[in-house]
């Protein structure tokens, strides 16, 4: 956590704003989240944010909601977690409720809707690539992690392996991999013991 | 037999507990709801998912709200999103305490392998959206020209001008989609 501690209102407002301005799945929300939390406000470092996102991704539920809960928990405890989560939910909830009412009384042209829809989806893909590239720069530290990433990607996309299983295997590989890595660097005669993965975000 | 708010609450508590991997992971559960209850059909659900993707907010939250709204009105949507997020808050409470706050060496080691997997999960989510958006695979392989060009333009703009808010780009691409409709007509 940085020395700049935001007030509870600021945190809640930010996540209300995120609920209002993000679209689509996890990758596109990560663009906005990195931009607001790390680049603009500096409430978290990039490493801390990606640690939180990793925990959020591997837990049940919506990734964005989990990230909001974690950030609330980190800044203002359980009370903060509940408030940030609720503030994230306000905007999407209101939008969908209003939209359902509008669609009930007014039937929009389907052709127009599908054109807008395909435009937004194309835009979402365009901005989401940035998030994945940025995540890759931080989460890939050496040859071992890049192999794990590629294998996991193939396992999910080609072989449709269940997410939980991939996550578990990743954890086991991480334990084994860092063990082997520590062993190797010791055999190097202690040439360097700066294990890049082991000092991420533990600056508390 | 009529289904009540209690059914909705229990179903969404279950979804919130067992869906790993974010909003997209809840989709199979929602199709299951369509089969199990008389609230909405599978076809209606496909439209609901499409709308959830292009309205503000995380797609998982939007889908849950929509499903709740469709089945039991405003109160239903309130119940569905609160029950969806309740298990997550509990899990996050422990996850924060043991994984992030008092972080031990073994957690660091696990993160070493977990982080590339998280990257792969993000990339695969993006891949499936891109596959659906950029080409049509109905027996053959067709490029969706309009989407592809727009995708490349938005990607280039977002790389070149990092100051522009991503949401503005999304709204602009929606507007371009609408423009296409009026030109084509």
CSV table of C-alpha atoms in Angstrom, one decimal:
chain,number,residue,atom,x,y,z
A,1,UNK,CA,0.0,0.0,0.0
A,2,UNK,CA,1.3,3.4,-0.9
A,3,UNK,CA,1.6,6.2,1.6
A,4,UNK,CA,-1.3,8.1,-0.1
A,5,UNK,CA,-4.3,6.5,1.5
A,6,UNK,CA,-7.6,7.4,-0.2
A,7,UNK,CA,-10.7,8.3,1.8
A,8,UNK,CA,-13.5,5.8,1.9
A,9,UNK,CA,-15.7,8.1,-0.2
A,10,UNK,CA,-13.0,8.4,-2.8
A,11,UNK,CA,-12.7,4.6,-3.0
A,12,UNK,CA,-16.4,4.1,-3.3
A,13,UNK,CA,-16.8,6.8,-5.8
A,14,UNK,CA,-14.0,5.3,-8.0
A,15,UNK,CA,-15.7,1.9,-8.0
A,16,UNK,CA,-19.1,3.5,-8.8
A,17,UNK,CA,-17.3,5.2,-11.7
A,18,UNK,CA,-15.7,2.0,-12.8
A,19,UNK,CA,-19.2,0.3,-12.8
A,20,UNK,CA,-20.5,3.1,-15.0
A,21,UNK,CA,-17.6,3.3,-17.5
A,22,UNK,CA,-16.3,-0.3,-18.0
A,23,UNK,CA,-17.8,-2.7,-20.5
A,24,UNK,CA,-17.6,-6.4,-21.2
A,25,UNK,CA,-15.3,-8.9,-19.6
A,26,UNK,CA,-12.3,-9.0,-17.4
A,27,UNK,CA,-9.7,-7.9,-20.0
A,28,UNK,CA,-11.4,-4.7,-20.9
A,29,UNK,CA,-12.0,-3.8,-17.3
A,30,UNK,CA,-8.4,-4.3,-16.5
A,31,UNK,CA,-7.5,-1.5,-18.9
A,32,UNK,CA,-9.6,1.0,-17.0
A,33,UNK,CA,-8.6,-0.4,-13.6
A,34,UNK,CA,-4.9,-0.1,-14.3
A,35,UNK,CA,-5.4,3.4,-15.7
A,36,UNK,CA,-7.4,4.7,-12.7
A,37,UNK,CA,-5.7,2.9,-9.8
A,38,UNK,CA,-2.1,2.8,-10.9
A,39,UNK,CA,-1.4,5.4,-13.6
A,40,UNK,CA,-3.7,8.2,-12.5
A,41,UNK,CA,-4.1,7.9,-8.7
A,42,UNK,CA,-1.2,5.8,-7.6
A,43,UNK,CA,-3.1,4.0,-4.9
A,44,UNK,CA,-1.5,0.7,-5.9
A,45,UNK,CA,1.6,-0.3,-7.8
A,46,UNK,CA,1.2,-2.3,-10.9
A,47,UNK,CA,2.5,-5.4,-9.1
A,48,UNK,CA,0.0,-5.0,-6.2
A,49,UNK,CA,-2.9,-4.6,-8.6
A,50,UNK,CA,-1.9,-7.7,-10.6
A,51,UNK,CA,-1.6,-9.7,-7.4
A,52,UNK,CA,-5.1,-8.7,-6.4
A,53,UNK,CA,-6.4,-9.5,-9.9
A,54,UNK,CA,-4.7,-12.9,-9.8
A,55,UNK,CA,-6.5,-13.7,-6.5
A,56,UNK,CA,-9.8,-12.3,-7.9
A,57,UNK,CA,-9.4,-14.4,-11.0
A,58,UNK,CA,-8.8,-17.6,-9.1
A,59,UNK,CA,-11.7,-17.2,-6.7
A,60,UNK,CA,-15.3,-17.9,-7.5
A,61,UNK,CA,-17.4,-15.0,-8.8
A,62,UNK,CA,-17.1,-12.0,-11.1
A,63,UNK,CA,-13.4,-10.9,-11.4
A,64,UNK,CA,-14.2,-7.1,-11.3
A,65,UNK,CA,-16.4,-7.5,-8.2
A,66,UNK,CA,-13.7,-9.6,-6.5
A,67,UNK,CA,-11.1,-7.0,-7.3
A,68,UNK,CA,-13.3,-4.3,-5.8
A,69,UNK,CA,-13.9,-6.3,-2.7
A,70,UNK,CA,-10.2,-7.0,-2.3
A,71,UNK,CA,-9.3,-3.3,-2.7
A,72,UNK,CA,-12.0,-2.3,-0.2
A,73,UNK,CA,-10.8,-4.9,2.2
A,74,UNK,CA,-7.2,-3.6,1.9
A,75,UNK,CA,-8.1,0.0,2.5
A,76,UNK,CA,-11.0,-0.1,5.0
A,77,UNK,CA,-11.5,-3.6,6.1
A,78,UNK,CA,-14.7,-5.7,5.8
A,79,UNK,CA,-16.9,-2.6,6.0
A,80,UNK,CA,-15.0,-1.0,3.2
A,81,UNK,CA,-15.2,-4.2,1.2
A,82,UNK,CA,-19.0,-4.3,1.4
A,83,UNK,CA,-19.3,-0.6,0.5
A,84,UNK,CA,-17.0,-0.7,-2.5
A,85,UNK,CA,-18.7,-3.8,-3.8
A,86,UNK,CA,-22.1,-2.2,-3.5
A,87,UNK,CA,-20.9,1.0,-5.2
A,88,UNK,CA,-19.6,-1.0,-8.1
A,89,UNK,CA,-23.0,-2.7,-8.5
A,90,UNK,CA,-25.1,0.5,-8.5
A,91,UNK,CA,-24.5,1.7,-12.1
A,92,UNK,CA,-24.9,-1.7,-13.9
A,93,UNK,CA,-28.0,-2.5,-11.8
A,94,UNK,CA,-29.6,0.8,-12.7
A,95,UNK,CA,-28.7,0.6,-16.3
A,96,UNK,CA,-30.1,-2.9,-16.8
A,97,UNK,CA,-33.3,-2.0,-14.9
A,98,UNK,CA,-33.9,1.1,-17.0
A,99,UNK,CA,-33.0,-0.7,-20.2
A,100,UNK,CA,-35.5,-3.5,-19.5
A,101,UNK,CA,-38.2,-0.9,-18.9
A,102,UNK,CA,-37.3,1.0,-22.1
A,103,UNK,CA,-37.3,-2.2,-24.2
A,104,UNK,CA,-40.7,-3.1,-22.8
A,105,UNK,CA,-42.4,0.0,-24.1
A,106,UNK,CA,-40.3,0.8,-27.1
A,107,UNK,CA,-39.1,-1.9,-29.6
A,108,UNK,CA,-35.9,-0.8,-31.1
A,109,UNK,CA,-34.8,-1.6,-34.6
A,110,UNK,CA,-33.0,-4.9,-34.3
A,111,UNK,CA,-30.7,-4.2,-37.3
A,112,UNK,CA,-29.6,-0.9,-35.7
A,113,UNK,CA,-29.0,-2.7,-32.3
A,114,UNK,CA,-26.9,-5.4,-33.9
A,115,UNK,CA,-24.8,-2.8,-35.8
A,116,UNK,CA,-24.1,-0.8,-32.6
A,117,UNK,CA,-23.4,-4.1,-30.9
A,118,UNK,CA,-20.8,-5.3,-33.4
A,119,UNK,CA,-19.1,-1.9,-33.3
A,120,UNK,CA,-18.8,-2.0,-29.5
A,121,UNK,CA,-17.5,-5.5,-29.6
A,122,UNK,CA,-14.8,-4.7,-32.1
A,123,UNK,CA,-13.8,-1.7,-29.9
A,124,UNK,CA,-13.7,-3.9,-26.8
A,125,UNK,CA,-11.3,-6.3,-28.5
A,126,UNK,CA,-9.1,-3.4,-29.7
A,127,UNK,CA,-8.6,-1.9,-26.2
A,128,UNK,CA,-8.4,-5.3,-24.4
A,129,UNK,CA,-5.3,-6.3,-26.2
A,130,UNK,CA,-3.5,-3.5,-24.3
A,131,UNK,CA,-4.5,-5.0,-21.0
A,132,UNK,CA,-3.3,-8.4,-21.9
A,133,UNK,CA,0.1,-7.1,-23.2
A,134,UNK,CA,0.6,-5.1,-20.1
A,135,UNK,CA,-0.3,-8.1,-17.9
A,136,UNK,CA,2.1,-10.2,-19.9
A,137,UNK,CA,5.0,-7.8,-19.3
A,138,UNK,CA,4.5,-8.1,-15.5
A,139,UNK,CA,3.4,-11.7,-15.1
A,140,UNK,CA,6.0,-13.3,-17.4
A,141,UNK,CA,9.4,-13.1,-15.7
A,142,UNK,CA,11.4,-15.9,-17.3
A,143,UNK,CA,11.4,-18.9,-19.6
A,144,UNK,CA,9.6,-21.1,-17.2
A,145,UNK,CA,6.6,-18.7,-16.7
A,146,UNK,CA,6.3,-18.1,-20.4
A,147,UNK,CA,6.1,-21.9,-21.0
A,148,UNK,CA,3.5,-22.2,-18.3
A,149,UNK,CA,1.5,-19.4,-19.9
A,150,UNK,CA,1.5,-20.9,-23.4
A,151,UNK,CA,0.7,-24.4,-22.1
A,152,UNK,CA,-2.2,-23.0,-20.0
A,153,UNK,CA,-3.5,-21.0,-22.9
A,154,UNK,CA,-3.5,-24.1,-25.2
A,155,UNK,CA,-5.0,-26.2,-22.5
A,156,UNK,CA,-8.0,-23.8,-22.1
A,157,UNK,CA,-8.5,-22.8,-25.7
A,158,UNK,CA,-7.8,-26.1,-27.5
A,159,UNK,CA,-8.6,-28.8,-25.0
A,160,UNK,CA,-11.3,-27.0,-23.0
A,161,UNK,CA,-9.7,-27.9,-19.7
A,162,UNK,CA,-11.7,-26.7,-16.7
A,163,UNK,CA,-10.5,-23.4,-15.2
A,164,UNK,CA,-10.2,-24.7,-11.6
A,165,UNK,CA,-7.9,-27.5,-12.8
A,166,UNK,CA,-5.7,-25.2,-14.8
A,167,UNK,CA,-5.4,-22.9,-11.7
A,168,UNK,CA,-4.5,-25.8,-9.5
A,169,UNK,CA,-1.8,-27.1,-11.9
A,170,UNK,CA,-0.5,-23.6,-12.1
A,171,UNK,CA,-0.1,-23.4,-8.3
A,172,UNK,CA,1.7,-26.8,-8.2
A,173,UNK,CA,4.0,-25.8,-11.1
A,174,UNK,CA,4.7,-22.6,-9.3
A,175,UNK,CA,5.8,-24.4,-6.1
A,176,UNK,CA,7.9,-26.9,-8.0
A,177,UNK,CA,9.3,-24.3,-10.4
A,178,UNK,CA,10.5,-21.9,-7.7
A,179,UNK,CA,12.0,-24.8,-5.8
A,180,UNK,CA,14.0,-25.8,-8.8
A,181,UNK,CA,14.9,-22.3,-9.5
A,182,UNK,CA,16.2,-21.7,-6.0
A,183,UNK,CA,18.2,-24.9,-6.3
A,184,UNK,CA,19.7,-23.9,-9.6
A,185,UNK,CA,20.7,-20.4,-8.5
A,186,UNK,CA,22.4,-22.0,-5.4
A,187,UNK,CA,24.4,-24.3,-7.7
A,188,UNK,CA,25.5,-21.3,-9.6
A,189,UNK,CA,27.6,-20.5,-6.6
A,190,UNK,CA,25.1,-17.9,-5.4
A,191,UNK,CA,25.9,-15.7,-8.4
A,192,UNK,CA,22.6,-14.0,-7.9
A,193,UNK,CA,19.8,-14.6,-5.6
A,194,UNK,CA,17.4,-12.0,-6.9
A,195,UNK,CA,14.5,-14.2,-7.6
A,196,UNK,CA,12.3,-11.9,-9.7
A,197,UNK,CA,9.1,-13.6,-8.8
A,198,UNK,CA,9.7,-13.7,-5.1
A,199,UNK,CA,9.8,-10.0,-4.4
A,200,UNK,CA,6.7,-8.9,-6.1
A,201,UNK,CA,4.6,-6.6,-4.1
A,202,UNK,CA,5.8,-7.7,-0.6
A,203,UNK,CA,6.8,-4.2,0.3
A,204,UNK,CA,4.7,-3.7,3.3
B,1,UNK,CA,-45.7,-24.6,-9.7
B,2,UNK,CA,-44.5,-21.0,-9.4
B,3,UNK,CA,-41.0,-20.1,-8.6
B,4,UNK,CA,-40.2,-17.6,-5.9
B,5,UNK,CA,-37.5,-15.1,-4.9
B,6,UNK,CA,-36.1,-17.8,-2.7
B,7,UNK,CA,-35.4,-20.0,-5.7
B,8,UNK,CA,-33.6,-17.1,-7.4
B,9,UNK,CA,-31.6,-16.4,-4.3
B,10,UNK,CA,-30.4,-20.0,-3.8
B,11,UNK,CA,-29.6,-20.4,-7.5
B,12,UNK,CA,-27.4,-17.2,-7.5
B,13,UNK,CA,-25.7,-18.1,-4.2
B,14,UNK,CA,-24.7,-21.4,-5.9
B,15,UNK,CA,-23.5,-19.6,-9.1
B,16,UNK,CA,-21.5,-17.2,-6.9
B,17,UNK,CA,-19.9,-20.0,-5.1
B,18,UNK,CA,-19.1,-22.3,-8.0
B,19,UNK,CA,-18.4,-20.2,-11.0
B,20,UNK,CA,-14.6,-19.9,-11.4
B,21,UNK,CA,-13.2,-17.6,-14.0
B,22,UNK,CA,-15.4,-14.5,-13.9
B,23,UNK,CA,-18.5,-13.5,-15.8
B,24,UNK,CA,-18.1,-15.8,-18.8
B,25,UNK,CA,-18.0,-18.8,-16.4
B,26,UNK,CA,-21.5,-18.0,-15.2
B,27,UNK,CA,-23.0,-18.5,-18.7
B,28,UNK,CA,-23.4,-22.3,-18.6
B,29,UNK,CA,-25.1,-21.9,-15.2
B,30,UNK,CA,-27.5,-19.3,-16.7
B,31,UNK,CA,-28.4,-21.7,-19.5
B,32,UNK,CA,-29.1,-24.3,-16.9
B,33,UNK,CA,-31.5,-21.8,-15.2
B,34,UNK,CA,-33.3,-21.3,-18.6
B,35,UNK,CA,-33.9,-25.1,-18.8
B,36,UNK,CA,-34.9,-25.5,-15.2
B,37,UNK,CA,-37.3,-22.6,-14.7
B,38,UNK,CA,-40.0,-21.0,-16.7
B,39,UNK,CA,-38.6,-17.5,-16.3
B,40,UNK,CA,-37.0,-17.2,-19.8
B,41,UNK,CA,-36.1,-19.3,-22.8
B,42,UNK,CA,-32.6,-20.1,-24.0
B,43,UNK,CA,-33.1,-17.8,-27.0
B,44,UNK,CA,-34.1,-14.9,-24.8
B,45,UNK,CA,-30.9,-15.6,-22.8
B,46,UNK,CA,-28.7,-15.3,-25.9
B,47,UNK,CA,-30.1,-11.8,-26.4
B,48,UNK,CA,-29.7,-11.0,-22.8
B,49,UNK,CA,-26.0,-12.0,-22.8
B,50,UNK,CA,-25.4,-9.9,-25.9
B,51,UNK,CA,-27.0,-6.8,-24.3
B,52,UNK,CA,-25.1,-7.4,-21.1
B,53,UNK,CA,-21.8,-7.2,-23.0
B,54,UNK,CA,-22.5,-3.7,-24.4
B,55,UNK,CA,-24.1,-2.0,-21.4
B,56,UNK,CA,-21.9,-0.4,-18.7
B,57,UNK,CA,-20.6,-2.7,-15.9
B,58,UNK,CA,-18.9,-6.1,-15.8
B,59,UNK,CA,-20.7,-8.6,-18.0
B,60,UNK,CA,-21.3,-11.1,-15.2
B,61,UNK,CA,-23.1,-8.5,-13.0
B,62,UNK,CA,-25.2,-7.3,-16.0
B,63,UNK,CA,-26.3,-10.8,-16.9
B,64,UNK,CA,-27.2,-11.6,-13.3
B,65,UNK,CA,-29.2,-8.3,-13.0
B,66,UNK,CA,-30.9,-9.0,-16.3
B,67,UNK,CA,-31.8,-12.6,-15.4
B,68,UNK,CA,-33.2,-11.4,-12.0
B,69,UNK,CA,-35.2,-8.6,-13.8
B,70,UNK,CA,-36.6,-11.0,-16.3
B,71,UNK,CA,-37.7,-13.5,-13.7
B,72,UNK,CA,-38.9,-11.5,-10.8
B,73,UNK,CA,-38.7,-7.8,-11.6
B,74,UNK,CA,-36.6,-5.2,-9.9
B,75,UNK,CA,-36.7,-7.0,-6.6
B,76,UNK,CA,-35.5,-10.1,-8.4
B,77,UNK,CA,-32.6,-8.4,-9.9
B,78,UNK,CA,-31.6,-7.0,-6.5
B,79,UNK,CA,-31.8,-10.4,-5.0
B,80,UNK,CA,-29.8,-12.0,-7.8
B,81,UNK,CA,-26.8,-9.6,-7.8
B,82,UNK,CA,-26.6,-9.5,-4.0
B,83,UNK,CA,-26.7,-13.3,-3.8
B,84,UNK,CA,-24.1,-13.5,-6.6
B,85,UNK,CA,-21.7,-11.3,-4.8
B,86,UNK,CA,-22.2,-12.5,-1.2
B,87,UNK,CA,-20.1,-15.7,-1.5
B,88,UNK,CA,-17.4,-13.7,-3.2
B,89,UNK,CA,-17.2,-11.2,-0.2
B,90,UNK,CA,-16.7,-14.1,2.2
B,91,UNK,CA,-14.1,-15.8,0.1
B,92,UNK,CA,-12.2,-12.5,-0.5
B,93,UNK,CA,-12.2,-11.8,3.3
B,94,UNK,CA,-10.1,-14.9,3.8
B,95,UNK,CA,-8.1,-14.6,0.6
B,96,UNK,CA,-7.0,-11.1,1.6
B,97,UNK,CA,-6.1,-12.1,5.1
B,98,UNK,CA,-4.1,-15.2,4.2
B,99,UNK,CA,-2.9,-14.5,0.6
B,100,UNK,CA,-2.2,-10.8,0.4
B,101,UNK,CA,-1.8,-9.3,3.9
B,102,UNK,CA,0.2,-11.9,5.7
B,103,UNK,CA,1.9,-13.2,2.7
B,104,UNK,CA,4.2,-16.2,3.4
B,105,UNK,CA,7.0,-17.6,1.2
B,106,UNK,CA,4.8,-20.4,0.0
B,107,UNK,CA,2.2,-18.0,-1.3
B,108,UNK,CA,5.0,-16.3,-3.2
B,109,UNK,CA,6.0,-19.6,-4.7
B,110,UNK,CA,2.5,-20.4,-5.7
B,111,UNK,CA,2.1,-17.0,-7.3
B,112,UNK,CA,5.1,-17.7,-9.4
B,113,UNK,CA,3.1,-20.4,-11.3
B,114,UNK,CA,-0.3,-18.8,-10.9
B,115,UNK,CA,0.6,-15.5,-12.6
B,116,UNK,CA,1.2,-17.0,-16.0
B,117,UNK,CA,-2.0,-19.0,-15.7
B,118,UNK,CA,-3.9,-15.8,-14.9
B,119,UNK,CA,-2.4,-14.3,-18.0
B,120,UNK,CA,-3.5,-17.3,-20.0
B,121,UNK,CA,-7.1,-17.0,-18.6
B,122,UNK,CA,-7.3,-13.4,-19.6
B,123,UNK,CA,-5.9,-14.1,-23.0
B,124,UNK,CA,-8.3,-17.0,-23.6
B,125,UNK,CA,-11.3,-14.8,-22.6
B,126,UNK,CA,-10.1,-12.2,-25.1
B,127,UNK,CA,-9.5,-14.9,-27.7
B,128,UNK,CA,-13.0,-16.2,-27.5
B,129,UNK,CA,-14.5,-12.7,-27.9
B,130,UNK,CA,-12.2,-11.9,-30.8
B,131,UNK,CA,-12.9,-15.2,-32.5
B,132,UNK,CA,-16.6,-14.4,-32.4
B,133,UNK,CA,-16.3,-10.8,-33.4
B,134,UNK,CA,-13.6,-10.8,-36.1
B,135,UNK,CA,-14.5,-13.9,-38.2
B,136,UNK,CA,-17.5,-16.0,-39.1
B,137,UNK,CA,-16.9,-19.7,-39.0
B,138,UNK,CA,-20.0,-21.2,-40.5
B,139,UNK,CA,-18.5,-24.1,-42.3
B,140,UNK,CA,-16.0,-21.8,-44.1
B,141,UNK,CA,-13.9,-18.9,-42.9
B,142,UNK,CA,-15.1,-15.3,-43.5
B,143,UNK,CA,-13.6,-12.1,-42.3
B,144,UNK,CA,-16.1,-9.7,-40.8
B,145,UNK,CA,-14.6,-6.7,-42.7
B,146,UNK,CA,-16.3,-3.9,-40.8
B,147,UNK,CA,-15.4,-5.3,-37.4
B,148,UNK,CA,-11.9,-6.1,-38.4
B,149,UNK,CA,-11.1,-2.6,-39.7
B,150,UNK,CA,-12.7,-1.0,-36.7
B,151,UNK,CA,-10.8,-3.3,-34.4
B,152,UNK,CA,-7.5,-2.4,-36.0
B,153,UNK,CA,-8.3,1.3,-35.9
B,154,UNK,CA,-9.3,1.3,-32.2
B,155,UNK,CA,-6.3,-0.8,-31.3
B,156,UNK,CA,-3.9,1.6,-33.1
B,157,UNK,CA,-5.6,4.6,-31.6
B,158,UNK,CA,-5.4,3.1,-28.1
B,159,UNK,CA,-1.7,2.3,-28.5
B,160,UNK,CA,-0.8,5.6,-30.0
B,161,UNK,CA,-2.8,7.9,-27.8
B,162,UNK,CA,-2.7,6.5,-24.3
B,163,UNK,CA,-4.3,9.6,-22.8
B,164,UNK,CA,-7.7,8.9,-24.4
B,165,UNK,CA,-10.1,7.2,-22.0
B,166,UNK,CA,-10.8,3.6,-23.1
B,167,UNK,CA,-14.6,4.2,-22.5
B,168,UNK,CA,-14.6,7.0,-25.1
B,169,UNK,CA,-13.1,4.6,-27.6
B,170,UNK,CA,-15.8,2.0,-26.9
B,171,UNK,CA,-18.6,4.6,-27.2
B,172,UNK,CA,-17.0,5.9,-30.4
B,173,UNK,CA,-17.0,2.4,-31.9
B,174,UNK,CA,-20.6,1.9,-30.9
B,175,UNK,CA,-21.4,5.2,-32.7
B,176,UNK,CA,-19.5,4.1,-35.7
B,177,UNK,CA,-21.6,0.9,-35.7
B,178,UNK,CA,-24.8,3.1,-35.7
B,179,UNK,CA,-23.4,5.2,-38.5
B,180,UNK,CA,-22.8,2.1,-40.5
B,181,UNK,CA,-26.5,1.3,-40.1
B,182,UNK,CA,-27.6,4.6,-41.4
B,183,UNK,CA,-25.2,4.6,-44.4
B,184,UNK,CA,-26.1,1.0,-45.4
B,185,UNK,CA,-29.9,1.7,-45.2
